[in-house]
Amino acid sequence: MRYQVLSSRDSTDSFAGTSLEMDLINEIAPVSPSGDEKVDIEAQSANSSVSNVKGSGDPNPFDDADLAPYLAPITQHEGYHRFDPKATWSEEEEKRIVRKIDFRIMLWTCIMFGALQLDRGNLSFALTDNMLDDLNLSTNDYNNGNMIFYLCFLTAEIPSQLVSKRIGPDRWLPIQMTLWSIVAMSQAALNGKASFFVTRGLLGIMEGGFIPDMVLFLSYFYKGKELPVRLSFFWTSSTTTTIVSAFMAYGILHMRGVHGLAGWRWLFLIEGALTFGIGLLAFGLMPPSPTQTASWFRGKKGWFTPREETIMVNRILRDDPTKGGMHNRQAITPGLIWQCFLDYHSWPIYLIGLTGYIPQSPPATYLTLTLKALGFGTFNSNLLTIPSSVLFIINLLLVTQLSRRVNERSLVGTIGNLWSIPLLVALAVLPDNTNSWSRYSILTLLLGYPYVHAIVVGWASWTSGSVRLRTVSAAMYNVCVQAGNVISSHIYQANDAPYYHQGNRVLIGIAVWNVALFVGTKFFYMWVNARRARKWDKMTGEEKAHYLATTTQTGNKRLDFRFVH
């Protein structure tokens, strides 16, 4: 049984929207409160645990006449007119609708996510065309530019969530894309350090929050059991774009000299223009919700029939009734953000976000520069980034499936750093005259590591323990990840180039720390769970009922809440 907190509500209450990460962890982390005692429904309505139902063949939670009033969506919910607790449909009907959603919604969001990676990742390809020399920049200037980008990116994460939830991700995401693509194209006119820093900062501001906003949009269309595999492919699309952009860079950089422009200037101009076009199309191709697909661009009748809309709305609400507690133009309050910040039980996960991915970040950021230093040419350096991307995709899918199968987050989370430690040791101790292909092979294995971000971001969402806070919690975690990128941007220094022996020794220490952090987080949550279980199990049925009816504790502070690990 999946465990969620459901608060009694009327049409004026405010609930935080659920996210793709939340649905992933709901799928891989089943939890149930101990005890079988019945609790009066009126007393339980303020603080109760309910099971989410998955699949058209599962029991319908709205069949319970006592519970149904507390599960029904608010009247302002965009799908309320299609809400029908007695609706039925076949499994085959639902499968056809899901395939239609995959084609209409998921495919396009993957293209949009790929556009994000295109503009966010083409800087490394531009470096192979002597961009730093053309602008009279040092590698330390490059580090500072990355630091500015990540600082602005993390600063924009939570404000972007506030805007997205207020005006709708279907509006905000296209606005973000068109704004950052204009900045991306303007990089073709860079003339020195100041303009480089300004465009890095603007890109960070415009792109910050894009991923959580996209995740919120997807949560309107998919049930929890459908999202894990789609989440894996969602992140895979980013790395696939890296592979495609390597081939694009190979061709575009050959344009050096056309109209007197350097190849890297053409790279920014062409790829930025491509993203701008995708952003314009997104205004028409992103519907606000399953019941709001009709428009002049999408057709007056929309993408789905009334029957399909009824199935889409009711299958989502039956899977997770709390999604009906907030409509898609309802804002998240700043108070929820502050509440997440003070939630010390989530701090271990935030700390994992801060340091968990640092060991692989500098080698990835400097990959093309390192390949140039190893003697590979401009064009071959771009193509040689592809094998690590392919390995990365394979390991991402495998480690996510492993976590789901063994129902484990913390120990599986150590795999990425355990994979990296021996490879970082090799980079730190190899003599400078080591064969270039040997060093390249080590870098490829290092950057193809098992990436556990999809697992941990869902873990962070679950630890909040409240539907009101889960979206904000995911954003807080992403802020910590970007803060880690700020740290990593200064580990490789110019005086340590081109092999960065000292920097790699620092990365070894951080990787070892990360392993200890994952294991320590597991023991911390086990300790908290054991303490609560002892108190809960000593209570009688009447005492448990009284606690549920009167407690002011919410989310992960409740005595019957258990942390997954």
Short mmCIF file of C-alpha atoms in Angstrom, two decimals, residues 121-546:
data_model
loop_
_atom_site.label_atom_id
_atom_site.label_comp_id
_atom_site.label_asym_id
_atom_site.label_seq_id
_atom_site.Cartn_x
_atom_site.Cartn_y
_atom_site.Cartn_z
CA GLY A 121 25.74 21.64 -23.16
CA ASN A 122 27.08 23.18 -26.38
CA LEU A 123 29.64 25.29 -24.53
CA SER A 124 31.92 22.27 -24.14
CA PHE A 125 31.84 21.69 -27.90
CA ALA A 126 32.55 25.38 -28.56
CA LEU A 127 35.74 25.06 -26.49
CA THR A 128 37.26 22.69 -29.03
CA ASP A 129 37.14 25.47 -31.64
CA ASN A 130 39.51 27.70 -29.65
CA MET A 131 36.72 29.79 -28.14
CA LEU A 132 38.75 30.65 -25.02
CA ASP A 133 41.70 31.87 -27.09
CA ASP A 134 39.43 33.90 -29.39
CA LEU A 135 37.94 35.69 -26.37
CA ASN A 136 41.23 35.91 -24.46
CA LEU A 137 39.81 33.82 -21.60
CA SER A 138 41.67 31.48 -19.25
CA THR A 139 40.39 28.19 -17.88
CA ASN A 140 39.81 29.99 -14.56
CA ASP A 141 37.55 32.44 -16.42
CA TYR A 142 35.75 29.41 -17.80
CA ASN A 143 35.35 28.11 -14.23
CA ASN A 144 33.95 31.46 -13.11
CA GLY A 145 31.50 31.46 -16.01
CA ASN A 146 30.24 28.03 -15.00
CA MET A 147 29.96 29.17 -11.38
CA ILE A 148 27.85 32.16 -12.43
CA PHE A 149 25.61 29.92 -14.53
CA TYR A 150 24.98 27.46 -11.70
CA LEU A 151 24.47 30.18 -9.09
CA CYS A 152 21.83 31.84 -11.27
CA PHE A 153 20.34 28.45 -12.14
CA LEU A 154 19.84 27.42 -8.51
CA THR A 155 18.58 30.88 -7.55
CA ALA A 156 15.87 30.64 -10.20
CA GLU A 157 14.69 27.11 -9.27
CA ILE A 158 12.12 27.93 -6.61
CA PRO A 159 10.88 31.26 -8.07
CA SER A 160 10.30 29.41 -11.32
CA GLN A 161 8.18 26.84 -9.46
CA LEU A 162 6.09 29.63 -7.98
CA VAL A 163 5.50 31.19 -11.40
CA SER A 164 4.82 27.85 -13.07
CA LYS A 165 2.22 26.77 -10.55
CA ARG A 166 0.53 30.19 -10.71
CA ILE A 167 0.23 30.62 -14.50
CA GLY A 168 0.59 26.96 -15.50
CA PRO A 169 3.61 25.05 -16.87
CA ASP A 170 1.95 24.97 -20.29
CA ARG A 171 2.49 28.75 -20.46
CA TRP A 172 5.67 29.19 -18.44
CA LEU A 173 7.78 26.49 -20.10
CA PRO A 174 7.46 27.95 -23.65
CA ILE A 175 8.19 31.42 -22.26
CA GLN A 176 11.34 30.09 -20.63
CA MET A 177 12.48 28.37 -23.81
CA THR A 178 12.04 31.38 -26.08
CA LEU A 179 13.80 33.70 -23.62
CA TRP A 180 16.84 31.50 -23.09
CA SER A 181 17.15 30.66 -26.80
CA ILE A 182 17.46 34.39 -27.56
CA VAL A 183 20.29 34.60 -25.03
CA ALA A 184 21.83 31.44 -26.48
CA MET A 185 21.88 32.93 -29.97
CA SER A 186 23.39 36.17 -28.64
CA GLN A 187 26.49 34.20 -27.58
CA ALA A 188 27.50 34.36 -31.24
CA ALA A 189 28.40 38.02 -30.54
CA LEU A 190 30.58 37.41 -27.45
CA ASN A 191 33.56 39.75 -27.34
CA GLY A 192 35.28 39.11 -24.03
CA LYS A 193 35.03 38.19 -20.37
CA ALA A 194 32.19 40.55 -19.43
CA SER A 195 29.83 39.40 -22.18
CA PHE A 196 30.69 35.77 -21.42
CA PHE A 197 29.78 36.18 -17.76
CA VAL A 198 26.56 38.08 -18.53
CA THR A 199 25.24 35.47 -20.96
CA ARG A 200 26.14 32.65 -18.56
CA GLY A 201 24.12 34.35 -15.83
CA LEU A 202 21.13 35.04 -18.07
CA LEU A 203 21.06 31.46 -19.31
CA GLY A 204 21.07 30.21 -15.71
CA ILE A 205 18.15 32.47 -14.79
CA MET A 206 16.08 31.49 -17.82
CA GLU A 207 16.78 27.74 -17.60
CA GLY A 208 16.49 27.41 -13.82
CA GLY A 209 13.35 25.57 -12.76
CA PHE A 210 12.69 24.12 -16.22
CA ILE A 211 13.07 20.50 -15.10
CA PRO A 212 10.77 20.63 -12.02
CA ASP A 213 8.26 22.62 -14.06
CA MET A 214 8.26 19.96 -16.77
CA VAL A 215 7.88 17.26 -14.15
CA LEU A 216 4.82 19.03 -12.75
CA PHE A 217 3.29 19.15 -16.24
CA LEU A 218 3.77 15.40 -16.77
CA SER A 219 2.13 14.59 -13.43
CA TYR A 220 -1.19 15.83 -14.84
CA PHE A 221 -1.26 12.98 -17.38
CA TYR A 222 0.36 9.90 -15.84
CA LYS A 223 -0.34 7.54 -12.95
CA GLY A 224 2.37 6.54 -10.53
CA LYS A 225 2.95 3.08 -11.98
CA GLU A 226 3.41 4.51 -15.48
CA LEU A 227 6.02 7.09 -14.62
CA PRO A 228 9.21 5.25 -13.54
CA VAL A 229 10.13 3.93 -16.98
CA ARG A 230 9.12 7.24 -18.56
CA LEU A 231 11.28 9.08 -16.08
CA SER A 232 14.24 7.00 -17.16
CA PHE A 233 13.62 7.81 -20.82
CA PHE A 234 13.01 11.44 -19.92
CA TRP A 235 16.52 11.71 -18.51
CA THR A 236 17.88 9.52 -21.28
CA SER A 237 16.68 12.08 -23.83
CA SER A 238 19.13 14.58 -22.36
CA THR A 239 22.11 12.30 -22.94
CA THR A 240 20.80 11.31 -26.36
CA THR A 241 20.82 15.01 -27.23
CA THR A 242 24.45 15.17 -26.14
CA ILE A 243 25.25 12.46 -28.67
CA VAL A 244 23.29 14.19 -31.44
CA SER A 245 24.84 17.56 -30.63
CA ALA A 246 28.31 16.03 -30.91
CA PHE A 247 27.57 15.16 -34.53
CA MET A 248 26.02 18.59 -35.07
CA ALA A 249 29.10 20.27 -33.62
CA TYR A 250 31.32 18.18 -35.88
CA GLY A 251 29.54 19.65 -38.91
CA ILE A 252 28.87 23.20 -37.71
CA LEU A 253 32.39 23.83 -36.48
CA HIS A 254 33.61 23.21 -40.03
CA MET A 255 31.91 26.53 -40.84
CA ARG A 256 34.80 28.48 -39.28
CA GLY A 257 35.56 31.33 -41.65
CA VAL A 258 32.12 31.50 -43.28
CA HIS A 259 31.25 35.22 -43.39
CA GLY A 260 34.30 35.74 -41.23
CA LEU A 261 32.81 34.02 -38.18
CA ALA A 262 34.41 31.39 -35.98
CA GLY A 263 32.82 27.94 -35.97
CA TRP A 264 31.80 28.26 -32.31
CA ARG A 265 29.84 31.42 -33.13
CA TRP A 266 27.87 29.54 -35.78
CA LEU A 267 27.31 26.75 -33.24
CA PHE A 268 25.62 29.08 -30.74
CA LEU A 269 23.62 30.84 -33.45
CA ILE A 270 22.27 27.76 -35.21
CA GLU A 271 21.51 25.68 -32.14
CA GLY A 272 19.93 28.67 -30.35
CA ALA A 273 17.70 29.28 -33.37
CA LEU A 274 16.65 25.61 -33.34
CA THR A 275 15.66 25.88 -29.68
CA PHE A 276 13.77 29.11 -30.39
CA GLY A 277 11.67 27.30 -32.99
CA ILE A 278 10.90 24.49 -30.55
CA GLY A 279 9.91 27.09 -27.96
CA LEU A 280 7.46 28.73 -30.34
CA LEU A 281 5.89 25.37 -31.19
CA ALA A 282 5.59 24.61 -27.48
CA PHE A 283 3.07 27.44 -27.07
CA GLY A 284 0.70 25.43 -29.24
CA LEU A 285 1.68 21.86 -28.38
CA MET A 286 1.43 22.03 -24.57
CA PRO A 287 -2.18 21.74 -23.38
CA PRO A 288 -2.98 22.90 -19.84
CA SER A 289 -4.49 19.54 -18.83
CA PRO A 290 -6.10 16.37 -20.24
CA THR A 291 -9.45 18.18 -20.51
CA GLN A 292 -8.08 21.39 -22.05
CA THR A 293 -6.52 20.29 -25.32
CA ALA A 294 -8.84 22.17 -27.69
CA SER A 295 -7.35 25.30 -29.29
CA TRP A 296 -6.88 26.91 -32.68
CA PHE A 297 -3.52 25.18 -32.99
CA ARG A 298 -4.47 21.75 -31.61
CA GLY A 299 -7.93 21.71 -33.21
CA LYS A 300 -11.32 22.90 -32.06
CA LYS A 301 -12.25 19.41 -30.85
CA GLY A 302 -8.94 18.85 -29.07
CA TRP A 303 -6.90 15.69 -28.93
CA PHE A 304 -9.22 13.55 -26.83
CA THR A 305 -12.89 12.63 -26.97
CA PRO A 306 -15.20 13.25 -23.98
CA ARG A 307 -15.02 9.53 -23.22
CA GLU A 308 -11.21 9.59 -23.25
CA GLU A 309 -11.15 12.69 -21.06
CA THR A 310 -13.41 10.98 -18.54
CA ILE A 311 -11.09 7.99 -18.38
CA MET A 312 -7.98 10.18 -18.15
CA VAL A 313 -9.33 12.28 -15.28
CA ASN A 314 -10.77 9.44 -13.24
CA ARG A 315 -7.83 7.07 -13.61
CA ILE A 316 -5.48 9.77 -12.33
CA LEU A 317 -7.69 10.67 -9.37
CA ARG A 318 -8.27 7.03 -8.45
CA ASP A 319 -4.54 6.39 -8.55
CA ASP A 320 -3.82 9.45 -6.38
CA PRO A 321 -6.90 11.30 -5.06
CA THR A 322 -4.76 14.10 -3.62
CA LYS A 323 -4.12 15.37 -7.17
CA GLY A 324 -7.66 16.68 -7.09
CA GLY A 325 -6.91 19.03 -4.21
CA MET A 326 -5.32 21.76 -6.32
CA HIS A 327 -6.13 23.10 -9.76
CA ASN A 328 -3.48 23.77 -12.41
CA ARG A 329 -3.43 27.55 -11.99
CA GLN A 330 -3.16 27.53 -8.19
CA ALA A 331 0.00 28.95 -6.65
CA ILE A 332 2.36 27.43 -4.09
CA THR A 333 2.84 29.74 -1.11
CA PRO A 334 6.28 30.97 0.06
CA GLY A 335 5.41 29.52 3.47
CA LEU A 336 5.65 26.01 2.05
CA ILE A 337 9.18 26.76 0.85
CA TRP A 338 10.22 27.92 4.31
CA GLN A 339 8.64 24.83 5.86
CA CYS A 340 10.69 22.61 3.54
CA PHE A 341 13.88 24.49 4.45
CA LEU A 342 13.29 23.85 8.16
CA ASP A 343 12.56 20.14 7.64
CA TYR A 344 15.72 18.65 9.16
CA HIS A 345 14.62 15.11 8.33
CA SER A 346 15.13 15.97 4.66
CA TRP A 347 18.56 17.52 5.16
CA PRO A 348 20.48 14.23 4.58
CA ILE A 349 18.89 13.98 1.12
CA TYR A 350 19.67 17.61 0.39
CA LEU A 351 23.27 16.99 1.46
CA ILE A 352 23.45 14.06 -0.96
CA GLY A 353 22.26 16.43 -3.69
CA LEU A 354 24.99 18.90 -2.72
CA THR A 355 27.96 16.52 -2.99
CA GLY A 356 26.68 13.32 -4.57
CA TYR A 357 27.53 14.17 -8.19
CA ILE A 358 30.63 16.34 -7.75
CA PRO A 359 33.20 13.57 -8.43
CA GLN A 360 32.10 13.22 -12.06
CA SER A 361 31.28 16.86 -12.79
CA PRO A 362 34.75 18.44 -13.40
CA PRO A 363 35.92 15.60 -15.69
CA ALA A 364 32.69 16.00 -17.69
CA THR A 365 32.99 19.79 -17.88
CA TYR A 366 36.61 19.59 -19.01
CA LEU A 367 36.28 16.55 -21.26
CA THR A 368 36.71 18.30 -24.60
CA LEU A 369 39.55 20.48 -23.28
CA THR A 370 41.27 17.37 -21.92
CA LEU A 371 40.87 15.58 -25.24
CA LYS A 372 42.42 18.55 -27.04
CA ALA A 373 45.33 18.46 -24.57
CA LEU A 374 45.76 14.75 -25.27
CA GLY A 375 46.38 15.59 -28.93
CA PHE A 376 42.97 14.86 -30.44
CA GLY A 377 41.81 17.42 -32.99
CA THR A 378 38.85 19.77 -32.81
CA PHE A 379 36.43 17.52 -34.67
CA ASN A 380 37.57 14.19 -33.25
CA SER A 381 37.35 15.59 -29.72
CA ASN A 382 33.63 16.17 -30.23
CA LEU A 383 33.01 12.70 -31.62
CA LEU A 384 34.99 11.05 -28.83
CA THR A 385 32.44 12.28 -26.27
CA ILE A 386 29.82 9.90 -27.69
CA PRO A 387 30.94 6.54 -26.17
CA SER A 388 30.72 7.85 -22.59
CA SER A 389 27.21 9.17 -23.32
CA VAL A 390 26.07 5.77 -24.61
CA LEU A 391 27.48 4.01 -21.54
CA PHE A 392 25.85 6.65 -19.33
CA ILE A 393 22.41 5.91 -20.81
CA ILE A 394 22.80 2.16 -20.33
CA ASN A 395 23.92 2.51 -16.71
CA LEU A 396 21.19 5.07 -15.93
CA LEU A 397 18.47 2.67 -17.04
CA LEU A 398 20.06 -0.32 -15.30
CA VAL A 399 20.61 1.36 -11.92
CA THR A 400 17.07 2.78 -11.88
CA GLN A 401 15.60 -0.63 -12.61
CA LEU A 402 17.84 -2.18 -9.93
CA SER A 403 16.54 0.26 -7.32
CA ARG A 404 12.94 -0.57 -8.23
CA ARG A 405 13.48 -4.31 -8.17
CA VAL A 406 15.28 -4.47 -4.80
CA ASN A 407 13.28 -1.56 -3.30
CA GLU A 408 16.50 0.11 -2.13
CA ARG A 409 17.72 3.70 -2.48
CA SER A 410 20.67 4.36 -0.19
CA LEU A 411 22.87 1.35 -0.92
CA VAL A 412 22.06 1.45 -4.65
CA GLY A 413 22.90 5.16 -4.49
CA THR A 414 26.48 4.35 -3.51
CA ILE A 415 27.09 2.51 -6.79
CA GLY A 416 27.88 5.66 -8.78
CA ASN A 417 30.63 6.75 -6.41
CA LEU A 418 31.99 3.23 -5.90
CA TRP A 419 32.24 2.97 -9.69
CA SER A 420 34.12 6.27 -9.86
CA ILE A 421 36.68 5.88 -7.06
CA PRO A 422 39.12 3.47 -8.78
CA LEU A 423 38.91 5.44 -12.02
CA LEU A 424 39.64 8.72 -10.24
CA VAL A 425 42.57 7.04 -8.48
CA ALA A 426 43.91 6.00 -11.88
CA LEU A 427 43.63 9.56 -13.22
CA ALA A 428 45.34 10.94 -10.12
CA VAL A 429 48.37 8.62 -10.23
CA LEU A 430 48.92 8.08 -13.96
CA PRO A 431 52.16 9.71 -15.16
CA ASP A 432 51.86 12.55 -17.65
CA ASN A 433 53.37 10.47 -20.44
CA THR A 434 50.61 7.85 -20.26
CA ASN A 435 49.24 6.82 -23.65
CA SER A 436 46.44 9.18 -24.73
CA TRP A 437 44.06 6.36 -25.57
CA SER A 438 44.55 4.79 -22.14
CA ARG A 439 43.66 8.05 -20.41
CA TYR A 440 40.70 8.52 -22.75
CA SER A 441 39.41 5.02 -21.93
CA ILE A 442 39.50 5.79 -18.21
CA LEU A 443 37.64 9.07 -18.76
CA THR A 444 35.01 7.30 -20.86
CA LEU A 445 34.37 4.73 -18.14
CA LEU A 446 34.27 7.44 -15.48
CA LEU A 447 31.73 9.60 -17.30
CA GLY A 448 29.58 6.59 -18.18
CA TYR A 449 28.96 5.94 -14.47
CA PRO A 450 25.59 4.77 -13.03
CA TYR A 451 23.73 8.06 -12.50
CA VAL A 452 21.36 7.77 -9.51
CA HIS A 453 19.78 11.24 -9.72
CA ALA A 454 16.37 9.87 -10.79
CA ILE A 455 16.36 7.66 -7.68
CA VAL A 456 17.45 10.33 -5.21
CA VAL A 457 15.16 13.07 -6.48
CA GLY A 458 12.20 10.77 -5.87
CA TRP A 459 13.62 9.86 -2.47
CA ALA A 460 13.74 13.56 -1.62
CA SER A 461 10.13 13.94 -2.66
CA TRP A 462 9.01 11.07 -0.47
CA THR A 463 10.82 12.24 2.67
CA SER A 464 8.61 15.33 2.83
CA GLY A 465 5.69 13.04 3.65
CA SER A 466 3.08 15.53 2.49
CA VAL A 467 1.47 16.22 -0.85
CA ARG A 468 1.59 19.90 0.07
CA LEU A 469 5.38 19.86 0.22
CA ARG A 470 6.60 17.29 -2.27
CA THR A 471 6.95 19.55 -5.28
CA VAL A 472 8.75 22.15 -3.17
CA SER A 473 10.96 19.46 -1.64
CA ALA A 474 12.02 18.30 -5.11
CA ALA A 475 12.89 21.90 -6.00
CA MET A 476 14.92 22.28 -2.80
CA TYR A 477 16.85 19.15 -3.69
CA ASN A 478 17.56 20.51 -7.18
CA VAL A 479 18.84 23.74 -5.62
CA CYS A 480 21.36 21.68 -3.65
CA VAL A 481 22.41 19.83 -6.80
CA GLN A 482 23.13 23.12 -8.55
CA ALA A 483 25.03 24.35 -5.49
CA GLY A 484 27.18 21.24 -5.86
CA ASN A 485 27.86 22.25 -9.46
CA VAL A 486 29.06 25.63 -8.19
CA ILE A 487 31.52 23.84 -5.91
CA SER A 488 32.69 21.50 -8.65
CA SER A 489 33.36 24.36 -11.05
CA HIS A 490 36.45 25.37 -9.04
CA ILE A 491 38.06 22.00 -8.35
CA TYR A 492 40.06 21.92 -11.59
CA GLN A 493 42.44 24.90 -11.62
CA ALA A 494 44.63 26.31 -14.41
CA ASN A 495 47.87 25.61 -12.52
CA ASP A 496 46.88 21.93 -12.34
CA ALA A 497 46.23 21.57 -16.09
CA PRO A 498 46.07 19.55 -18.25
CA TYR A 499 45.83 16.36 -16.17
CA TYR A 500 44.56 17.85 -12.89
CA HIS A 501 46.27 15.41 -10.53
CA GLN A 502 45.53 17.54 -7.48
CA GLY A 503 41.92 18.09 -8.52
CA ASN A 504 41.37 14.37 -8.99
CA ARG A 505 42.71 13.69 -5.48
CA VAL A 506 40.09 16.09 -4.15
CA LEU A 507 37.41 14.24 -6.14
CA ILE A 508 38.52 10.93 -4.63
CA GLY A 509 37.99 12.32 -1.14
CA ILE A 510 34.51 13.62 -2.05
CA ALA A 511 33.56 10.26 -3.59
CA VAL A 512 34.58 8.42 -0.41
CA TRP A 513 32.58 10.94 1.63
CA ASN A 514 29.56 10.34 -0.59
CA VAL A 515 29.64 6.59 0.03
CA ALA A 516 29.71 7.24 3.78
CA LEU A 517 26.90 9.80 3.38
CA PHE A 518 24.58 7.39 1.58
CA VAL A 519 25.19 4.66 4.16
CA GLY A 520 24.89 7.12 7.05
CA THR A 521 21.57 8.39 5.70
CA LYS A 522 20.25 4.83 5.64
CA PHE A 523 21.20 4.25 9.28
CA PHE A 524 19.72 7.62 10.28
CA TYR A 525 16.34 6.80 8.75
CA MET A 526 16.43 3.28 10.20
CA TRP A 527 17.08 4.77 13.65
CA VAL A 528 14.22 7.29 13.33
CA ASN A 529 11.85 4.56 12.10
CA ALA A 530 12.79 2.25 14.98
CA ARG A 531 12.18 4.94 17.59
CA ARG A 532 8.79 5.78 16.15
CA ALA A 533 7.82 2.13 15.79
CA ARG A 534 8.55 1.48 19.47
CA LYS A 535 6.29 4.37 20.51
CA TRP A 536 3.54 3.51 18.02
CA ASP A 537 3.46 -0.20 18.85
CA LYS A 538 3.05 0.53 22.57
CA MET A 539 -0.12 2.52 21.91
CA THR A 540 -3.56 0.92 22.12
CA GLY A 541 -6.06 1.19 19.30
CA GLU A 542 -7.88 3.96 21.14
CA GLU A 543 -4.65 5.86 21.70
CA LYS A 544 -3.75 5.61 18.03
CA ALA A 545 -7.20 6.86 17.05
CA HIS A 546 -6.88 9.77 19.47
#
